[in-house]
Tab-separated table of C-alpha atoms in Angstrom:
chain	number	residue	atom	x	y	z
A	1	MET	CA	-9.275	-39.090	21.019
A	2	VAL	CA	-9.720	-36.573	23.775
A	3	THR	CA	-7.482	-33.915	25.303
A	4	THR	CA	-7.737	-31.713	28.415
A	5	LEU	CA	-8.641	-27.983	27.807
A	6	PHE	CA	-8.910	-25.366	30.809
A	7	GLY	CA	-9.061	-28.547	33.166
A	8	HIS	CA	-12.062	-30.403	31.124
A	9	THR	CA	-11.804	-33.266	28.940
A	10	VAL	CA	-13.088	-32.668	25.501
A	11	PRO	CA	-12.856	-34.427	21.970
A	12	ARG	CA	-9.724	-33.332	20.186
A	13	HIS	CA	-11.462	-32.026	17.163
A	14	TRP	CA	-13.673	-29.753	19.443
A	15	ALA	CA	-10.245	-28.507	21.226
A	16	ALA	CA	-9.009	-27.124	17.646
A	17	TYR	CA	-12.372	-25.203	17.266
A	18	VAL	CA	-12.062	-23.544	20.504
A	19	PHE	CA	-8.430	-22.365	19.811
A	20	VAL	CA	-9.814	-20.948	16.414
A	21	LEU	CA	-12.757	-19.314	17.971
A	22	PRO	CA	-11.166	-15.942	19.253
A	23	CYS	CA	-9.568	-15.300	15.772
A	24	LEU	CA	-12.851	-16.279	14.135
A	25	ALA	CA	-14.848	-13.685	16.536
A	26	VAL	CA	-12.570	-10.953	15.860
A	27	THR	CA	-12.452	-11.579	12.093
A	28	THR	CA	-16.304	-11.737	12.085
A	29	LEU	CA	-16.760	-8.577	14.290
A	30	PHE	CA	-14.149	-6.228	12.585
A	31	PHE	CA	-14.380	-7.528	8.828
A	32	LEU	CA	-17.320	-9.790	7.999
A	33	VAL	CA	-19.793	-7.556	9.754
A	34	PRO	CA	-18.570	-4.384	8.308
A	35	LEU	CA	-18.399	-5.941	4.972
A	36	GLY	CA	-22.018	-6.994	5.125
A	37	MET	CA	-23.185	-3.549	6.226
A	38	THR	CA	-21.341	-1.884	3.468
A	39	ALA	CA	-22.853	-4.104	0.963
A	40	TRP	CA	-26.347	-3.527	2.301
A	41	MET	CA	-25.525	0.266	2.251
A	42	SER	CA	-24.530	0.036	-1.362
A	43	LEU	CA	-27.937	-1.213	-2.163
A	44	ASN	CA	-29.618	1.805	-0.440
A	45	GLU	CA	-30.021	5.621	-0.645
A	46	TRP	CA	-28.383	6.412	2.576
A	47	PRO	CA	-28.264	9.988	3.754
A	48	LEU	CA	-26.069	11.007	6.483
A	49	LEU	CA	-29.182	12.078	8.539
A	50	GLY	CA	-32.581	10.606	7.944
A	51	HIS	CA	-33.959	7.174	6.855
A	52	PRO	CA	-32.480	5.071	4.016
A	53	SER	CA	-34.413	3.976	1.256
A	54	PHE	CA	-33.864	0.874	-1.024
A	55	ALA	CA	-32.417	1.734	-4.409
A	56	GLY	CA	-31.310	-1.743	-5.569
A	57	LEU	CA	-28.475	-1.432	-8.031
A	58	ARG	CA	-29.099	2.349	-8.857
A	59	ASN	CA	-25.928	3.348	-6.903
A	60	TYR	CA	-23.767	0.841	-9.035
A	61	LEU	CA	-25.437	2.012	-12.388
A	62	GLU	CA	-24.479	5.545	-11.449
A	63	LEU	CA	-20.892	4.727	-11.425
A	64	PHE	CA	-20.758	3.981	-15.296
A	65	VAL	CA	-21.506	7.837	-15.959
A	66	ASP	CA	-19.591	9.338	-13.145
A	67	GLU	CA	-16.500	10.920	-14.818
A	68	SER	CA	-15.200	11.947	-11.475
A	69	PHE	CA	-15.127	8.151	-10.414
A	70	TRP	CA	-13.247	7.105	-13.684
A	71	GLY	CA	-10.828	9.968	-13.399
A	72	SER	CA	-9.879	8.786	-9.689
A	73	ILE	CA	-9.576	5.376	-11.040
A	74	LEU	CA	-7.170	6.406	-13.802
A	75	PHE	CA	-5.298	8.673	-11.373
A	76	THR	CA	-4.932	5.784	-8.781
A	77	VAL	CA	-3.571	3.467	-11.589
A	78	LYS	CA	-1.130	5.909	-12.630
A	79	TYR	CA	0.095	6.618	-9.082
A	80	THR	CA	0.160	2.789	-8.234
A	81	LEU	CA	2.170	2.072	-11.551
A	82	VAL	CA	4.770	4.747	-10.596
A	83	VAL	CA	5.187	4.309	-6.901
A	84	THR	CA	5.039	0.494	-6.612
A	85	PRO	CA	7.974	-0.419	-8.797
A	86	SER	CA	10.034	2.479	-7.353
A	87	ILE	CA	9.324	1.304	-3.737
A	88	PHE	CA	10.575	-2.139	-4.913
A	89	ILE	CA	13.335	-1.302	-6.645
A	90	PHE	CA	14.746	1.104	-3.899
A	91	ALA	CA	13.871	-1.451	-1.132
A	92	PHE	CA	15.545	-4.304	-2.812
A	93	ALA	CA	18.800	-2.103	-3.219
A	94	LEU	CA	18.573	-1.116	0.488
A	95	ALA	CA	18.179	-4.853	1.441
A	96	LEU	CA	21.183	-5.879	-0.605
A	97	LEU	CA	23.172	-3.041	1.162
A	98	VAL	CA	22.402	-4.355	4.707
A	99	GLN	CA	22.228	-7.937	3.893
A	100	ARG	CA	25.546	-8.957	5.315
A	101	GLY	CA	26.541	-8.786	8.781
A	102	ALA	CA	29.060	-6.036	8.319
A	103	ARG	CA	30.003	-3.570	11.022
A	104	TRP	CA	27.343	-1.057	11.762
A	105	VAL	CA	24.926	-2.695	9.583
A	106	GLY	CA	22.403	-2.815	12.419
A	107	ILE	CA	22.435	1.033	12.623
A	108	PHE	CA	21.692	1.331	8.900
A	109	ARG	CA	19.059	-1.071	9.119
A	110	THR	CA	17.261	0.850	12.112
A	111	ALA	CA	17.917	4.131	9.882
A	112	TYR	CA	16.346	2.871	6.784
A	113	PHE	CA	13.372	1.502	8.883
A	114	LEU	CA	12.692	4.386	11.058
A	115	PRO	CA	10.393	6.294	8.622
A	116	VAL	CA	8.025	3.225	8.555
A	117	VAL	CA	7.014	3.883	12.334
A	118	ILE	CA	6.044	7.588	11.547
A	119	GLY	CA	2.221	7.919	10.602
A	120	MET	CA	1.386	8.714	7.045
A	121	THR	CA	-0.380	11.826	8.156
A	122	SER	CA	2.634	13.203	10.265
A	123	ALA	CA	4.819	12.494	7.449
A	124	SER	CA	2.614	14.188	4.917
A	125	LEU	CA	2.539	17.222	7.114
A	126	LEU	CA	6.334	17.222	7.412
A	127	TRP	CA	6.924	16.939	3.798
A	128	THR	CA	4.239	19.530	3.018
A	129	TRP	CA	6.468	21.877	4.865
A	130	LEU	CA	9.681	20.579	3.194
A	131	PHE	CA	8.046	21.225	-0.143
A	132	ASN	CA	6.412	24.669	0.748
A	133	ASP	CA	7.638	27.437	-1.630
A	134	GLN	CA	8.017	30.016	0.900
A	135	VAL	CA	9.529	28.550	3.802
A	136	GLY	CA	10.421	24.763	2.594
A	137	ILE	CA	13.947	23.717	2.682
A	138	PHE	CA	14.083	22.210	-1.122
A	139	SER	CA	13.286	25.571	-2.933
A	140	ASN	CA	15.758	27.475	-0.736
A	141	VAL	CA	18.385	25.068	-1.510
A	142	LEU	CA	17.992	25.015	-5.065
A	143	MET	CA	17.873	28.810	-5.100
A	144	ASP	CA	21.080	28.918	-3.146
A	145	LEU	CA	22.778	26.580	-5.571
A	146	GLY	CA	21.486	28.763	-8.588
A	147	VAL	CA	19.609	25.934	-10.163
A	148	VAL	CA	16.398	27.873	-10.070
A	149	ASP	CA	15.798	31.684	-9.962
A	150	GLU	CA	12.434	31.629	-7.820
A	151	PRO	CA	10.643	29.362	-5.627
A	152	VAL	CA	9.327	26.082	-6.932
A	153	GLN	CA	5.550	25.320	-6.803
A	154	TRP	CA	6.253	21.714	-5.925
A	155	LEU	CA	2.451	20.959	-4.804
A	156	GLY	CA	1.077	23.549	-7.214
A	157	GLU	CA	1.319	21.814	-10.460
A	158	THR	CA	0.034	18.290	-11.462
A	159	ASN	CA	3.294	16.481	-12.535
A	160	SER	CA	5.630	18.048	-9.809
A	161	ALA	CA	2.763	17.204	-7.149
A	162	LEU	CA	2.558	13.713	-8.181
A	163	ALA	CA	6.466	13.449	-8.229
A	164	SER	CA	6.758	15.192	-4.816
A	165	ILE	CA	4.226	12.652	-3.236
A	166	VAL	CA	6.086	9.759	-4.759
A	167	VAL	CA	9.385	10.802	-3.276
A	168	MET	CA	7.735	11.187	0.164
A	169	VAL	CA	6.144	7.643	0.143
A	170	LEU	CA	9.498	6.333	-1.180
A	171	TRP	CA	10.950	7.704	1.839
A	172	LYS	CA	8.366	6.614	4.237
A	173	ALA	CA	7.583	2.867	2.954
A	174	ALA	CA	10.653	1.561	1.427
A	175	GLY	CA	12.015	0.505	4.993
A	176	PHE	CA	8.989	-1.939	5.324
A	177	THR	CA	9.370	-3.540	1.996
A	178	MET	CA	13.190	-3.612	2.615
A	179	VAL	CA	12.464	-5.743	5.723
A	180	ILE	CA	10.302	-8.255	3.912
A	181	LEU	CA	13.107	-8.570	1.158
A	182	LEU	CA	15.861	-8.925	3.732
A	183	VAL	CA	13.996	-11.814	5.631
A	184	GLY	CA	13.656	-13.525	2.106
A	185	MET	CA	17.558	-12.953	1.275
A	186	GLN	CA	18.528	-14.469	4.738
A	187	ALA	CA	16.543	-17.563	4.315
A	188	ILE	CA	18.684	-18.513	1.163
A	189	PRO	CA	21.491	-20.821	2.506
A	190	LEU	CA	24.947	-19.335	2.282
A	191	ASP	CA	26.255	-22.605	0.744
A	192	LEU	CA	24.751	-21.733	-2.657
A	193	TYR	CA	26.619	-18.450	-2.765
A	194	GLU	CA	29.896	-19.948	-1.754
A	195	ALA	CA	29.340	-22.798	-4.307
A	196	ALA	CA	28.784	-19.994	-7.056
A	197	ALA	CA	31.857	-17.943	-5.914
A	198	LEU	CA	34.048	-21.160	-6.364
A	199	ASP	CA	32.682	-21.596	-9.770
A	200	GLY	CA	33.597	-17.954	-10.667
A	201	ALA	CA	30.483	-16.277	-10.380
A	202	GLY	CA	30.503	-12.511	-9.573
A	203	TRP	CA	28.331	-10.565	-7.276
A	204	TRP	CA	25.786	-9.465	-9.947
A	205	ARG	CA	25.709	-13.145	-11.407
A	206	GLN	CA	25.040	-14.419	-7.865
A	207	ILE	CA	22.043	-12.027	-7.583
A	208	ARG	CA	20.613	-12.833	-11.082
A	209	SER	CA	21.119	-16.613	-10.621
A	210	ILE	CA	20.594	-17.322	-6.999
A	211	THR	CA	18.841	-14.452	-4.954
A	212	ILE	CA	16.021	-13.363	-7.509
A	213	PRO	CA	14.952	-16.903	-8.644
A	214	LEU	CA	14.703	-18.071	-4.999
A	215	MET	CA	12.856	-14.942	-3.914
A	216	ARG	CA	9.809	-15.140	-6.154
A	217	ARG	CA	7.448	-15.658	-3.353
A	218	THR	CA	8.929	-12.922	-1.395
A	219	PHE	CA	8.728	-10.711	-4.288
A	220	ALA	CA	5.131	-11.448	-4.748
A	221	LEU	CA	4.439	-10.863	-1.168
A	222	ALA	CA	6.232	-7.436	-1.097
A	223	LEU	CA	4.853	-6.393	-4.534
A	224	THR	CA	1.154	-7.278	-3.558
A	225	MET	CA	1.390	-5.563	-0.234
A	226	SER	CA	2.930	-2.505	-1.682
A	227	PHE	CA	0.287	-2.562	-4.631
A	228	ILE	CA	-2.544	-2.520	-2.355
A	229	GLY	CA	-1.371	0.031	-0.228
A	230	SER	CA	-0.650	2.208	-3.276
A	231	PHE	CA	-4.093	1.677	-4.630
A	232	LEU	CA	-5.582	2.633	-1.244
A	233	ALA	CA	-3.717	5.938	-0.961
A	234	PHE	CA	-5.525	8.577	0.856
A	235	GLU	CA	-3.749	10.562	3.625
A	236	GLN	CA	-0.707	11.825	1.619
A	237	PHE	CA	-2.987	13.350	-1.102
A	238	PHE	CA	-5.629	14.480	1.382
A	239	VAL	CA	-2.989	16.418	3.377
A	240	MET	CA	-0.386	17.502	0.690
A	241	THR	CA	-2.543	18.491	-2.240
A	242	ARG	CA	-6.166	18.256	-1.121
A	243	GLY	CA	-6.854	16.650	-4.408
A	244	GLY	CA	-5.374	19.588	-6.518
A	245	PRO	CA	-4.400	21.177	-8.412
A	246	PHE	CA	-7.758	21.364	-10.153
A	247	ASN	CA	-8.876	17.945	-8.802
A	248	SER	CA	-5.982	16.259	-10.696
A	249	THR	CA	-4.742	14.211	-7.726
A	250	ILE	CA	-7.948	12.736	-6.340
A	251	THR	CA	-7.366	9.030	-5.826
A	252	ILE	CA	-10.281	6.445	-5.493
A	253	VAL	CA	-10.508	6.505	-2.013
A	254	HIS	CA	-10.306	10.285	-1.715
A	255	TRP	CA	-13.369	10.390	-3.947
A	256	ILE	CA	-15.116	7.739	-2.129
A	257	TYR	CA	-14.536	10.007	1.179
A	258	ARG	CA	-15.812	13.102	-0.625
A	259	ALA	CA	-18.990	11.320	-1.856
A	260	SER	CA	-19.658	10.013	1.393
A	261	PHE	CA	-18.667	12.851	3.868
A	262	THR	CA	-18.710	16.007	1.623
A	263	TYR	CA	-21.870	15.084	-0.577
A	264	PHE	CA	-23.527	12.945	2.111
A	265	LYS	CA	-23.919	10.181	-0.369
A	266	LEU	CA	-23.016	7.298	1.792
A	267	GLY	CA	-24.831	4.571	-0.253
A	268	TYR	CA	-23.015	5.686	-3.252
A	269	GLY	CA	-19.798	5.791	-1.363
A	270	ALA	CA	-20.466	2.279	-0.266
A	271	ALA	CA	-20.920	1.107	-3.769
A	272	MET	CA	-17.638	2.381	-4.994
A	273	SER	CA	-16.101	0.697	-2.013
A	274	MET	CA	-17.460	-2.764	-3.040
A	275	VAL	CA	-16.296	-2.036	-6.622
A	276	LEU	CA	-12.877	-1.137	-5.320
A	277	LEU	CA	-12.695	-4.450	-3.056
A	278	VAL	CA	-13.616	-6.522	-6.252
A	279	MET	CA	-10.909	-4.764	-8.064
A	280	LEU	CA	-8.316	-5.285	-5.571
A	281	LEU	CA	-9.098	-9.006	-5.328
A	282	LEU	CA	-8.821	-9.316	-9.074
A	283	LEU	CA	-5.593	-7.441	-9.683
A	284	SER	CA	-3.957	-9.042	-6.603
A	285	GLY	CA	-4.990	-12.474	-7.632
A	286	LEU	CA	-3.449	-11.526	-11.014
A	287	GLN	CA	-0.436	-10.424	-9.619
A	288	LEU	CA	0.265	-13.381	-7.454
A	289	TRP	CA	-0.459	-15.453	-10.535
A	290	LEU	CA	1.985	-13.829	-12.640
A	291	LEU	CA	4.620	-14.084	-9.854
A	292	ARG	CA	3.743	-17.805	-8.813
A	293	ASP	CA	6.682	-20.251	-8.568
A	294	ASP	CA	7.174	-22.527	-11.493
A	295	LYS	CA	6.610	-25.528	-9.680
A	296	GLU	CA	3.208	-24.425	-8.417
């Protein structure tokens, strides 16, 4: 069988390759080539200036004795386990609030989604000012209410710094997850809810018996995207805490940045990047498997 493509007659199977070619070219240029270069860099001692020298697996072996690397991994896991369910629960609640076509619901949907369009760096700078102990709003409000007697060092202590960043990310990212969940909710036929209501099922029973079971794939997508974004966190910690206090809020991506562009160990940074890629693939695959549909 043949088809006409750009005024020329070509076999149908060749037409499919032609249409896929632009996407394949972009993927190769901006993903496969950089990935290959990173893998090659990880096998070399690659200074910022000068010529690289082949090092084999030396960079990977160095990871096993790098306490800073393992410390950044543990902190990243801690941050991810805190922020990912927080975003999901908050976004699910927002999606339930704006699910129905009530009056002004479009305004609320827009308001909840607006923080998403703000860049992470800009949002981090904004919340750094809000959390500032001298000119920030939060400390002044608590002092005016008599809750505290002196300004709070929100970003000056490990636990409060992590909690402050979680609050900022929750405000920034929940709207995006809300949209994903909202699309999944609106794909559920209304007939199911009407039939459940006729059988006497209340609002919570409908959520538990209809909404949650039919949204397993949507939940898997939302949680996986949030999980990956949390594991790759960098800007908020770089801007708001600079890894402090006492290097207690350094994520794995932040440590890769430091190793590469502060200590000029590009090969070592590339090795950590490859390990991070493998970890994300394994953890994301495990998450999708755990959230798989029972029929799969």
